[in-house]
Structure formats: C-alpha cells, structure tokens
Coordinates of C-alpha atoms and ligand atoms in Angstrom, one line a residue:
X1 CA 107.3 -22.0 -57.3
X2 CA 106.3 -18.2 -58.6
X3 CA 107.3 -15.2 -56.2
X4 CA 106.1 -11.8 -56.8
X5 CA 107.2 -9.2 -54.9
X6 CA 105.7 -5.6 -54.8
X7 CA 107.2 -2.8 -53.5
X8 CA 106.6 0.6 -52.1
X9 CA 102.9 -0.1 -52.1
X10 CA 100.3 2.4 -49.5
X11 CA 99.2 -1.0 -48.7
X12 CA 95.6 -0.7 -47.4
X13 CA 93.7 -3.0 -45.2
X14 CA 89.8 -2.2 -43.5
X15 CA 92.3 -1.3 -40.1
X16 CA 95.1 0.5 -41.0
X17 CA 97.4 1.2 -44.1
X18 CA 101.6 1.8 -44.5
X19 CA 104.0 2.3 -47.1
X20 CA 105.7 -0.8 -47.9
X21 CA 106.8 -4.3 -49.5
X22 CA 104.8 -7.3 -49.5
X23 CA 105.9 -10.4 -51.2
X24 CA 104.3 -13.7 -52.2
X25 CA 104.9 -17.1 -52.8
X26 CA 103.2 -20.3 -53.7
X27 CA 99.6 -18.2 -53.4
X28 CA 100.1 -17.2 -50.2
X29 CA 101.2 -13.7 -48.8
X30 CA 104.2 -14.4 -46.9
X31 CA 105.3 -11.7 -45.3
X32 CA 104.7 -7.9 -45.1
X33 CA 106.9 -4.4 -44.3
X34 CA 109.3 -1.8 -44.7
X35 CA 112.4 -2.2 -47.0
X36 CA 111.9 -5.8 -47.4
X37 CA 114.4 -7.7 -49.8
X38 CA 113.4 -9.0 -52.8
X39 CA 114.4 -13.0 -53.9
X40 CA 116.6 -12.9 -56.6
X41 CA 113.8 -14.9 -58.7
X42 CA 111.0 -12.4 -57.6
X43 CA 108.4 -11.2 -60.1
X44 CA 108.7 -7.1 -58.7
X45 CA 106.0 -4.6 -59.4
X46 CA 106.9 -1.3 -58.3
X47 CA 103.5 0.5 -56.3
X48 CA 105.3 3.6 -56.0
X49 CA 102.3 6.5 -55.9
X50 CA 99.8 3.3 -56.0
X51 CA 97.8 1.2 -53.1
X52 CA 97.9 -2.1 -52.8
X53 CA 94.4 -3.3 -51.7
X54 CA 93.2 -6.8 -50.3
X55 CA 91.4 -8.2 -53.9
X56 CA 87.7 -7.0 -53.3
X57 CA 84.9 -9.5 -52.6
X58 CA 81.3 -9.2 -54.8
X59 CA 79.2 -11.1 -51.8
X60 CA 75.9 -11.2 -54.5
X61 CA 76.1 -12.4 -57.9
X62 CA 74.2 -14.4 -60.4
X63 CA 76.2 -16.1 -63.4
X64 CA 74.2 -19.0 -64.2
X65 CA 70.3 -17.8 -63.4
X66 CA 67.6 -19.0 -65.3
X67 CA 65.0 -16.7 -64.0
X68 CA 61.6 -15.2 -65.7
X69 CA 61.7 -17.6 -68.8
X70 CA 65.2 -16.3 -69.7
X71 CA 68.9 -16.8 -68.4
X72 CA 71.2 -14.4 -67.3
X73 CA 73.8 -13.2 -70.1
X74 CA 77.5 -14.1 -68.4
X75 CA 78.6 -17.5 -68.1
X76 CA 82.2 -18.1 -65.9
X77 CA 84.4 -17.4 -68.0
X78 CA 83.1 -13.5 -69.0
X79 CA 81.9 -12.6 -65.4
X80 CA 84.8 -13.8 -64.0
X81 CA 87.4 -11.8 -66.7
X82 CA 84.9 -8.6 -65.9
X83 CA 85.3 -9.4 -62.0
X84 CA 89.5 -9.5 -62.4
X85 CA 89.1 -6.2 -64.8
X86 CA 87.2 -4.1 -62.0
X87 CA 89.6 -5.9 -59.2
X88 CA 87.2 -8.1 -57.7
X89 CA 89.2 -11.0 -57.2
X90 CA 86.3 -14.0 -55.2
X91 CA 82.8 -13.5 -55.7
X92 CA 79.8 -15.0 -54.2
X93 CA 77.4 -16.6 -57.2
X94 CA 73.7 -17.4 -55.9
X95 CA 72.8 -20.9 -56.4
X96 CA 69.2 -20.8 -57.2
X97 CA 67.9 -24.2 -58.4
X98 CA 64.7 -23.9 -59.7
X99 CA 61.6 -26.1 -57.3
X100 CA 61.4 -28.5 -59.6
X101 CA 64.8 -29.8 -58.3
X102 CA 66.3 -30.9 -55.4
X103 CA 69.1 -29.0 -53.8
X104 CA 72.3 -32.0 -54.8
X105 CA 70.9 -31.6 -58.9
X106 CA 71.4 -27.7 -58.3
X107 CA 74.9 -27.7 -56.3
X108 CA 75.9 -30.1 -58.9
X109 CA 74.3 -28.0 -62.0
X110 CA 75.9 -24.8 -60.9
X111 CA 79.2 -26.7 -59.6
X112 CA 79.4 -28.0 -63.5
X113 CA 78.7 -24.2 -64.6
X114 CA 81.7 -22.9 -63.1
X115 CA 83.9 -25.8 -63.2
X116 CA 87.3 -24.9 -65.1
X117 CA 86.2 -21.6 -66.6
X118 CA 86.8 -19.4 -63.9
X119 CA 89.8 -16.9 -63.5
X120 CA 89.2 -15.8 -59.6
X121 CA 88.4 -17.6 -57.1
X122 CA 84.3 -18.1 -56.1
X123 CA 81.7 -19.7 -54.0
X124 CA 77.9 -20.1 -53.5
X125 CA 75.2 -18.9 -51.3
X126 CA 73.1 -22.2 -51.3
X127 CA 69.6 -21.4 -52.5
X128 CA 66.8 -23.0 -50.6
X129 CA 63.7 -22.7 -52.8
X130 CA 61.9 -25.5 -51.3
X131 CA 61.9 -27.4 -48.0
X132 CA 60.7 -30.9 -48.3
X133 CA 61.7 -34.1 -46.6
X134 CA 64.9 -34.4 -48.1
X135 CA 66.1 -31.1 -48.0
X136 CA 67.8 -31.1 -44.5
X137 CA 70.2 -34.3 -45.6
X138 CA 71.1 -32.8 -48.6
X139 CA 71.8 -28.9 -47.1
X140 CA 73.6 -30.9 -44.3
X141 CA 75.6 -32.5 -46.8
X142 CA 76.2 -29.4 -49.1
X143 CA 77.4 -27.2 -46.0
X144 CA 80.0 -30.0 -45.2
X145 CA 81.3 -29.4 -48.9
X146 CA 81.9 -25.8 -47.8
X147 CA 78.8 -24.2 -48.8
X148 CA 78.2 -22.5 -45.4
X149 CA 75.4 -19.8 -46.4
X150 CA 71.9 -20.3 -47.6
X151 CA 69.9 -18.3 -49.8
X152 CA 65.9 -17.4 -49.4
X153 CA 63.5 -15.3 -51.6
X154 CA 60.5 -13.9 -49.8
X155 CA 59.5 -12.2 -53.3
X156 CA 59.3 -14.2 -56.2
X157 CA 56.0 -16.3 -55.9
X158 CA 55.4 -19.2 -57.8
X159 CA 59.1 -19.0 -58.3
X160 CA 62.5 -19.0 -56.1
X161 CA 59.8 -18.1 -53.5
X162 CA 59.3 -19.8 -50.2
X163 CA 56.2 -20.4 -47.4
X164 CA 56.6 -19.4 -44.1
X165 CA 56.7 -23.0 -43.3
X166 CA 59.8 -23.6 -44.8
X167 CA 61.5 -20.1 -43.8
X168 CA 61.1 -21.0 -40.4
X169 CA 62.5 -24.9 -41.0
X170 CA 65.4 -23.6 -43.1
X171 CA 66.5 -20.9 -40.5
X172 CA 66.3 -23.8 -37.8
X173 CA 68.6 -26.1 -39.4
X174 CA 70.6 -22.8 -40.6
X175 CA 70.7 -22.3 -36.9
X176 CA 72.0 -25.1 -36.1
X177 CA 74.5 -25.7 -38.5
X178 CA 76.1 -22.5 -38.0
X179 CA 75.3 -21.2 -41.3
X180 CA 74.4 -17.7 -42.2
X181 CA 71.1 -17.3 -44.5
X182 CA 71.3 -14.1 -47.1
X183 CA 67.7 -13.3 -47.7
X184 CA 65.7 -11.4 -50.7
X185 CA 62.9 -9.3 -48.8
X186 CA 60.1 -8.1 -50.4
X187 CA 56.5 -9.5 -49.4
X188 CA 55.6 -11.5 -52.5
X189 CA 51.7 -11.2 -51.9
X190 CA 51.7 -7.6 -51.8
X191 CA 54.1 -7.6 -54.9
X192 CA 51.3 -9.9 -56.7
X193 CA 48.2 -7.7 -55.7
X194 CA 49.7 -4.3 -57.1
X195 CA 51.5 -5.8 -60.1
X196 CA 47.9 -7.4 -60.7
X197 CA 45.7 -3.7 -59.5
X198 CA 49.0 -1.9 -61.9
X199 CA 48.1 -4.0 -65.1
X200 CA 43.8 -3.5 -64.7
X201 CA 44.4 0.3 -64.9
X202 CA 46.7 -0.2 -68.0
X203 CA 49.5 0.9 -66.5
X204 CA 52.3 -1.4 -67.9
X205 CA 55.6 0.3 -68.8
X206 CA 59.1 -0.1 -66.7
X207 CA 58.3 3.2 -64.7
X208 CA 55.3 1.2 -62.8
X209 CA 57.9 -1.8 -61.2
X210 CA 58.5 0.7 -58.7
X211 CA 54.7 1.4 -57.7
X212 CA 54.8 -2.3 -57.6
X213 CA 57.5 -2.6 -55.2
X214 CA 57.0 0.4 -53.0
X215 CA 59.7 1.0 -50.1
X216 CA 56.8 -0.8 -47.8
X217 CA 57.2 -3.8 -49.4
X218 CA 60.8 -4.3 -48.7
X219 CA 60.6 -3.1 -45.6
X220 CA 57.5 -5.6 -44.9
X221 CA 60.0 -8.4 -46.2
X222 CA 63.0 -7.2 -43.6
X223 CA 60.3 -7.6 -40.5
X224 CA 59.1 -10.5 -41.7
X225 CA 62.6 -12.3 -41.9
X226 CA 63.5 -10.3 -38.8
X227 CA 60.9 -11.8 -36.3
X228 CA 61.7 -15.4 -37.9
X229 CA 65.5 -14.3 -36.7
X230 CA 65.0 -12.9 -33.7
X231 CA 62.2 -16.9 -33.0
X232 CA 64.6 -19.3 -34.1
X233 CA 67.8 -17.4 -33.1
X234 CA 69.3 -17.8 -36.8
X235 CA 72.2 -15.4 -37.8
X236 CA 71.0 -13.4 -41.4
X237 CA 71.8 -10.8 -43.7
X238 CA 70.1 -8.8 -46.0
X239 CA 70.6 -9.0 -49.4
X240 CA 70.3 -5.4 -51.8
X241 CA 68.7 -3.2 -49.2
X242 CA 67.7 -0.2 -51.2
X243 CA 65.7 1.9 -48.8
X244 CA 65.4 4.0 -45.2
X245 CA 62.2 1.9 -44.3
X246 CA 64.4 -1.4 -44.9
X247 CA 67.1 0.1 -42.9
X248 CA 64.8 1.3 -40.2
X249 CA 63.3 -2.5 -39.4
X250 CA 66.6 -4.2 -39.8
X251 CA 68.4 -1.8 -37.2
X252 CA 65.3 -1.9 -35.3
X253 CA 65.9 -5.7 -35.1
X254 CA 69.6 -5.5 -34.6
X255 CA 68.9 -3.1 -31.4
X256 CA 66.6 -6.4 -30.0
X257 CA 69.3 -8.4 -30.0
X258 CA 69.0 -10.1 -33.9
X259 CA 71.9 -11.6 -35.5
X260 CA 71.5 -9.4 -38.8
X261 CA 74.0 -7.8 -41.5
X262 CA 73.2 -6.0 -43.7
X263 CA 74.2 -5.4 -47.8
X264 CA 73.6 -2.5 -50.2
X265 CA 74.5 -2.4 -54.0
X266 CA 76.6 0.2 -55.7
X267 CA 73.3 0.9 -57.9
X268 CA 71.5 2.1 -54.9
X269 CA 74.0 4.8 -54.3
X270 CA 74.5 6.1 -57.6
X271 CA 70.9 5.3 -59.6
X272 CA 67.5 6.2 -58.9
X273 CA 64.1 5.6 -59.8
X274 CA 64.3 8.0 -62.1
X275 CA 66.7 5.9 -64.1
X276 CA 63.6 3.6 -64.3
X277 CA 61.2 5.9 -66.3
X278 CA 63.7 6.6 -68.9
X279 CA 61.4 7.4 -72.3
X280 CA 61.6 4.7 -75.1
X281 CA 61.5 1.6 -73.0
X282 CA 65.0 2.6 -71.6
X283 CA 64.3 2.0 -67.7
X284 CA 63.9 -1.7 -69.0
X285 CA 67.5 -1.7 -68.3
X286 CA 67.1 -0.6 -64.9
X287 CA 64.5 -2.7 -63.6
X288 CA 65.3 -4.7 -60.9
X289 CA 63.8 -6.2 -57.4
X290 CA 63.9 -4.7 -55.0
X291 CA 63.6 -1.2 -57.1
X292 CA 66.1 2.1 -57.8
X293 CA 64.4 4.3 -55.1
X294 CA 64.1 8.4 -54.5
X295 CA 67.6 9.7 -54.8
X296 CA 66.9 10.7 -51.0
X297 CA 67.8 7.6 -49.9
X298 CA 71.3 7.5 -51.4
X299 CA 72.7 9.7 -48.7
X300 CA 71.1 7.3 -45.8
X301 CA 72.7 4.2 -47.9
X302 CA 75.9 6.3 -47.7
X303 CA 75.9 7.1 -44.1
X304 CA 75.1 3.4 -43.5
X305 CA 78.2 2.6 -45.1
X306 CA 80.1 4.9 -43.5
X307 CA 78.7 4.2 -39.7
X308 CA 78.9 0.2 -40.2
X309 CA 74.9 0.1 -40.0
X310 CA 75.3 -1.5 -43.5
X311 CA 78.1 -4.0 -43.5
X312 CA 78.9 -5.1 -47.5
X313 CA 78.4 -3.7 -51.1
X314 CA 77.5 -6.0 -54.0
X315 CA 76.5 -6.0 -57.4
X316 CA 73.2 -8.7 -57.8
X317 CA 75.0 -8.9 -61.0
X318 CA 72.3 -10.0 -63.5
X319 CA 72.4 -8.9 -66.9
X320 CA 70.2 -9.3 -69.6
X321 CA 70.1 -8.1 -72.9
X322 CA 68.5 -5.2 -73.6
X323 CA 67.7 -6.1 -77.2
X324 CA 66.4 -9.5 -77.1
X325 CA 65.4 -10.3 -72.9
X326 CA 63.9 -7.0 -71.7
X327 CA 61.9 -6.5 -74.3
X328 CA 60.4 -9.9 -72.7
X329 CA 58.1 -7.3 -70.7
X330 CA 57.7 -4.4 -73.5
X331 CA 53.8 -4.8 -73.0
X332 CA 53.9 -5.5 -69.0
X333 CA 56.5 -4.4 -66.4
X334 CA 56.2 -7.9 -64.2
X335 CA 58.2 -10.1 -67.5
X336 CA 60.8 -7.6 -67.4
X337 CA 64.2 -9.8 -66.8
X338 CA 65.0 -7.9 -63.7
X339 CA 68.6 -7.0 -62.5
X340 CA 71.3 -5.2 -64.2
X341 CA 75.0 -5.8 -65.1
X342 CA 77.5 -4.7 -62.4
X343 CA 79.9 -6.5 -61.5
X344 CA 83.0 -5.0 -63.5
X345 CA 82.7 -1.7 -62.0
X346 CA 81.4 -1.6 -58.5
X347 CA 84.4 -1.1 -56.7
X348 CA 85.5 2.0 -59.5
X349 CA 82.3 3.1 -59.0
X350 CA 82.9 3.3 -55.3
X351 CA 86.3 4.7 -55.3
X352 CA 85.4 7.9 -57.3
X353 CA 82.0 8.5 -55.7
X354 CA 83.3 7.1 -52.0
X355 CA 86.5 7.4 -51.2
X356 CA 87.4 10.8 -53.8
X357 CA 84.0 12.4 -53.2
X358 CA 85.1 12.1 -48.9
X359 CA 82.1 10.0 -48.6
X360 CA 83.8 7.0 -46.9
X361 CA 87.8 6.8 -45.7
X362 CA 90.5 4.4 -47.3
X363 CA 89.4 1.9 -44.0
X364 CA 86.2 2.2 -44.7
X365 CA 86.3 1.2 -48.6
X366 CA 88.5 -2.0 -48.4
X367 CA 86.0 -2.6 -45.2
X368 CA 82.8 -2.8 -47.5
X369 CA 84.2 -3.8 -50.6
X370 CA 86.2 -7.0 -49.3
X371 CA 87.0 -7.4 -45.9
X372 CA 83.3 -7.6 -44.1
X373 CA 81.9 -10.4 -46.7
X374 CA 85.1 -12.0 -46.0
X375 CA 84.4 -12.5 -42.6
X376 CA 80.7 -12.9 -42.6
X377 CA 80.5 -15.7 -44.7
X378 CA 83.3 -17.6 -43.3
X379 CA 86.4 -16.5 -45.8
X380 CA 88.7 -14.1 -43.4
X381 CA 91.9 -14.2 -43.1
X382 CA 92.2 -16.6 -45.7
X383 CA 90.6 -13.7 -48.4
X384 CA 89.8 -9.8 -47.3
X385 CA 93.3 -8.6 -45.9
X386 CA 97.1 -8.2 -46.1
X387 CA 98.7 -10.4 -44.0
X388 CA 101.4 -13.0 -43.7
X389 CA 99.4 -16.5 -44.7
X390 CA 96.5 -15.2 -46.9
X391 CA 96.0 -15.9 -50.3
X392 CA 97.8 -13.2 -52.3
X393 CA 95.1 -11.6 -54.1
X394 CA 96.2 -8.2 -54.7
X395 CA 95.4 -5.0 -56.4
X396 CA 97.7 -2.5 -57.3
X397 CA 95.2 0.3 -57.9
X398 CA 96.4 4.0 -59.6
X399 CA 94.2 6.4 -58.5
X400 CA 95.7 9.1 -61.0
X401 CA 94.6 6.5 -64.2
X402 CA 90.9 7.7 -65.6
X403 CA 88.2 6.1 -67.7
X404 CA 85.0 6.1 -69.2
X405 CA 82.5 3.6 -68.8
X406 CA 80.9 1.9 -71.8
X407 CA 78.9 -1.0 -74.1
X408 CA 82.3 -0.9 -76.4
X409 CA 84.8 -1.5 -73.6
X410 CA 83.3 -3.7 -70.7
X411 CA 83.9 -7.8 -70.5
X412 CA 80.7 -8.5 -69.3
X413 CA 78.4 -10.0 -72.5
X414 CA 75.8 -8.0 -72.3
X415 CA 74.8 -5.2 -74.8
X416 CA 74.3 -2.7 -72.4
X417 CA 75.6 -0.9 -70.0
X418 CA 74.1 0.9 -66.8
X419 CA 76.7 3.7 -66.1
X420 CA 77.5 4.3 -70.1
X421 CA 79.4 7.5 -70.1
X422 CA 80.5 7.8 -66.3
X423 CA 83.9 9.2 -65.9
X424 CA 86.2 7.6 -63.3
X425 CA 89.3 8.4 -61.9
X426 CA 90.8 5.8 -59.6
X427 CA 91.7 2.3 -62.1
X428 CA 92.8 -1.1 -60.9
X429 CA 96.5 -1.1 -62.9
X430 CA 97.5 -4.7 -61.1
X431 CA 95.5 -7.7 -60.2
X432 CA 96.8 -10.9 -58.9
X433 CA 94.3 -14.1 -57.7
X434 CA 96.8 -16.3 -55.3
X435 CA 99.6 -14.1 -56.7
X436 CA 99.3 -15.0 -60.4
X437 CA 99.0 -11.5 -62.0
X438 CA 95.7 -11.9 -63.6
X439 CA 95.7 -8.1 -64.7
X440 CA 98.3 -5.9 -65.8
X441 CA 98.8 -2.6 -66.7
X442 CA 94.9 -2.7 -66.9
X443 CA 94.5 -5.7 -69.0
X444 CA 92.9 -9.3 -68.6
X445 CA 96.2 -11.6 -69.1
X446 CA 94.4 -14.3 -67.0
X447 CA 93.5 -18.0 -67.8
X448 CA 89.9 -19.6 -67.3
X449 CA 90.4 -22.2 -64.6
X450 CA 93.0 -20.9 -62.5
X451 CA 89.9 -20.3 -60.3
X452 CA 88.2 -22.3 -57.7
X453 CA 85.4 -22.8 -55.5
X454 CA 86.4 -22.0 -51.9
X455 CA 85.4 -24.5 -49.8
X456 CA 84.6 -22.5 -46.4
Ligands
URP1 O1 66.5 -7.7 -59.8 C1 67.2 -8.5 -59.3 N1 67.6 -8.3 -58.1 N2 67.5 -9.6 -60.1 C2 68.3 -10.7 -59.7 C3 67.5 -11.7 -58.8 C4 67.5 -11.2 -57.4 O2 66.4 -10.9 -56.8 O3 68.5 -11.1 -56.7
ZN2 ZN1 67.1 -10.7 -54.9
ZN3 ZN1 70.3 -11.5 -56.4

C-alpha cells in the first residue's frame, strides 16, 4: 500500500479551485480539504505557493504511425517519459492500421506497441480506414475491449482515407454503439487537384502545403462530416481545427442541432504559416495537415477556447526527423512527413501564453487541457478532476520555475524541436500517474510499464 499526501496545494479543477490537502492511496484519490491529517506512513509533498492540477489529458497523438513511407520517431517508452515531463499524465494514441489490414491485426499491432513500455496511462481512438464486411464484428468487438471512439480521415487519399460509403456505415454503427468518432477534415480530392496544379507550375518547396490545403479545404471537410452527423445522428468531434472557416461550419452545425466537439492544437495558437516558409528547407519542420494558418486566426482559436466553442487542446504529436524523414519531400512538398513534435510541452506552452498572458482563467486551462477530453471520450471522473475516488494523477506545478525550450533538453527522440528557444515560466515540479510520483523536482524518475491502456 503507498500513500502520498500533499499539502497546502491551490488545488485546481475545470469548476472551482481551494487551498488545501489531498491525499492518496492505493491509486486512487481518497479524500480532499482543509487541514487534513497526514498517515504516519504518508509520502508528503508540500504545494505551499504551487497548484495542484488534475494530470492533463493529450486527446490526439501518434506514437506508432507508419504514414508517407516513413514512421513516426517516439516509440512508448520516449513519448510517454516526454508526456510525464510536460505533466500530461493519459494520452490518446490514434490507432491507424494501414487498408491493407483489418481492424483486430491493428488493435492488436498497436496493443503490442505500447504493451509494458509505458509510464502513464493511455488509450486509442480506433482508426477506421476501411469498411468492409467484417469491419462491424470486429469494431463491435474492439469497443467492448474499451476502445469507445473511432477515428476517420477525410484527407489522405489512397491512404488512411475513406469513401463516403463507408463514412456513412461507420458513423451508423458509431451511432449505435454509443461511440464518438474524431474525424480528420480536409477534402482529399481538392487536396489531390492543387498538390497536382502546385507541382506543374514548379512550385514544390514546404511554403506551397499551405496553398495546397487552403482554409476551404478544411472547412469543406467539417461540412462534409457535419451533414453525415447531423443524417445519421452520430455524436463527432473534430480533430486539429486550425481555422475561422472550420469553426464557422462546425458551430454552424452545432446551432442545427449536431452532436459535435470540437479540438485545436497548441501549434495553432502559437505558430503560423509563416513558420512554414522558413528559408533553407526549415518549414519542413512545420508542415503538417491541416496547415499553420494566418496568425489572424490565433486570436479566434483563443476566443474559442475561452467561450467553450472549442472543447479540447492536443498535440497530433508526430515527429519526424528533420535530418533523415523531411528531407523525404526536399524536391516536392506532398512527401513531406507531415506533423510535428509536441507533446512534451503543450500544456507549458498553454500556461505562459493562456493562463499568464490573461488569455484563458485557471478553470478554463485545467478545462481544455484535461478535464473536457476526459469526459468526452468516456474517462471522467475516473481521469480529469480532483476528487475523492479518481485515479490520483497529480501535478504539482510551480508557476515561479522558468525554462527554455530546446533539441538538447526535450525526451521526445526527435532531432528537432518546434518552439527551440521559447521561454516559459510556469514548470510542472511534481507528477504522479495513480499516485506513483513519476516526476520530481522536474525530473523523469518513472518506470516503463507502470502504464496502461484504460479500458473505457
Ligand atoms: O500533419 C499531421 N497532422 N500529421 C499526423 C497525421 C494526422 O493527420 O493527424
Ligand atoms: Zn489528422
Ligand atoms: Zn493526428
């Protein structure tokens, strides 16, 4: 039996936040307050001048992607130690098996993937990237395991893409299994065409993705997936919205009655499309689907967050190198690896540019960082709050300690890194995962395969 207690803690949750004790046992939170007493076998960390945050929640990753003839840099055991370092303590990996198999081969293959190498807790947004005649017994079968969301790709032809045909059969047995169904929007046809139109005219370098993927396309994507919503009544969510035309169709939607969240990515608050025509090949690193857009919409994504039109922010944690896998694309833009590396420092990210900018309040930040993908996708109160009975994943965060973002210091394995140089204020000092400390006094002391998959 291990008991930890904390005390004097501004213990923050997405409704309301006190000074106080909480104390754990056996991985559960047991009970919360002022001036509790300690067990005389208690583990105490004293939060004086800290918070004490529910751990944070990345609902989008990718660990194990094999995706535009390479794979994706982290395997469990690095994106989980860079997930504990930044205080996310569950993250949400997309399984994407390829078309060539079946849905059981990839549960299984990205089951196997994590299996004992993990140091927080995960689970998987099932990818459907085909929909044949054996699909619905094997979803069915892969939901009762606890897999209770599905993944689709409207972009991505020829690839994780999908027909109509099977978008609307996948949202009707989403429907009526009670499962949510993250979706990728961007219209893959119109992708193809100006990719194809981009190349003729010679224009192949990073900085053209964007003209590929213009703000139309991923708003085309959200109506599309919208008006298969609203027909077969299936509840959805939006995976890296990026722009104001996105946003416009989804609310739109949501005002008609569709079941629809919405998520944003820390990249699409802080980077831009400029970041993307960096000289020397550079935006490579910043090339991902659907694209950094004009640094006008930032403050739309930030009022989203703020207002609850946008519900969650993720990472879509993909790295690639930027030595050996971008370079993939150094003579055309569409064999870029796209994505970036993220996951470490989203919620430090959103700290000193949310909540010590004034952007968003303390509620707000636990709210979009942990608590709303808890309860979307079937986790809450278990993970997302502070509260007698749920799993004690804790972060004691110091918001006086500072760093500075880099290659040299991160944990993910990757050889670059997007926000090299920021400054940050605002550190996670404590992190526990079902109240083993799995971070202290800002270092990684946790073990690969104290995590596991959450069966939801
Ligand atoms: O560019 C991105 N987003 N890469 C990862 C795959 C995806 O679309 O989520
Ligand atoms: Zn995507
Ligand atoms: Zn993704």
């Amino acid at each position: 039996m291990s008991t930890l207690f904390i005390r004097n803690a501004t213990v923050v949750t997405a409704d309301t936040h006190f000074v106080g004790d909480v104390l754990c046992e056996n991985e559960k939170i047991i009970s919360t307050g002022l001036a509790l007493e300690a067990p005389a076998d208690a583990e105490i960390l004293d939060a004086t001048g800290k918070f004490l945050f529910p751990g944070f929640i990345d609902p989008h990753t990718h660990i194990y992607l094999p995706f535009m003839g390479t794979y994706a840099k982290d395997d469990y055991t690095s994106a989980t130690t860079a997930a504990v370092a930044g205080g996310t303590t569950t993250f949400f990996e997309m399984c994407c098996p390829s078309k060539a198999e079946t849905a059981t081969e990839g549960f299984a293959t990205w089951q196997a993937k994590a299996a004992g190498k993990a140091l927080c807790d995960y689970s998987f947004h099932m990818g459907v990237t085909r929909f044949d005649a054996d699909a619905p017994t094997q979803l069915r079968a892969i939901v009762k395991a606890g897999i209770k969301s599905f993944k689709i790709f409207l972009a991505y032809k020829g690839a994780f893409g999908i027909t109509d045909d099977e978008l609307f059969a996948a949202l009707t047995l989403a429907k009526e299994l009670g499962v949510v169904t993250t979706a990728h929007c961007e219209n893959e046809t119109v992708i193809s065409e100006l990719q194809r139109r981009l190349l003729a005219e010679g224009k192949t370098g990073p900085e053209w993705h964007y003209e590929s993927r213009p703000p139309r396309v991923e708003a085309e994507g959200v109506h599309h997936l919208m008006s298969f919503a609203e027909t077969t009544g299936a509840p959805v969510y939006i995976v890296h919205l990026s722009c104001r035309e996105a946003l416009e169709e989804a609310i739109q939607a949501r005002l008609r009655g569709v079941n629809v969240r919405i998520e944003t990515l820390i990249q699409y608050l802080l980077l831009d499309k400029t970041d993307a025509e960096r000289p020397d090949f550079e935006g490579a690193k910043y090339v991902m689907s659907p694209p950094l857009r004009e640094k006008a919409n930032q403050s739309i994504l930030w009022n989203g967050l703020r207002q609850g039109l946008i519900d969650t922010l993720g990472t879509d944690h993909a790295p690639f190198d930027f030595a050996s896998q971008k370079p993939m694309g150094r003579k055309d833009f569409t064999k870029i690896p796209n994505g970036i590396p993220a996951l470490e420092d989203r919620v430090k990210l959103l700290w000193t540019h949310g909540v010590r900018t004034g952007r968003i309040d303390l509620q707000t930040f636990v709210a979009i960082a942990s608590t709303n993908a808890a309860k979307i996708f079937g986790l809450f109160p278990r993970k997302g709050t502070i509260a007698p009975g749920s799993d004690a994943d804790l972060v004691i965060w110091d918001p006086e300690a500072t760093t500075t973002l880099g290659v040299s210091t991160q944990h993910q394995n990757v050889d670059y890194h997007a926000f090299e140089g920021w400054e940050l204020q605002g550190l996670p000092s404590y992190v526990t995962v079902r109240g083993r400390v799995v971070v202290r006094e800002g270092k990684v002391v946790g073990e690969p395969g104290w995590g596991r998959m959450l069966e939801r």
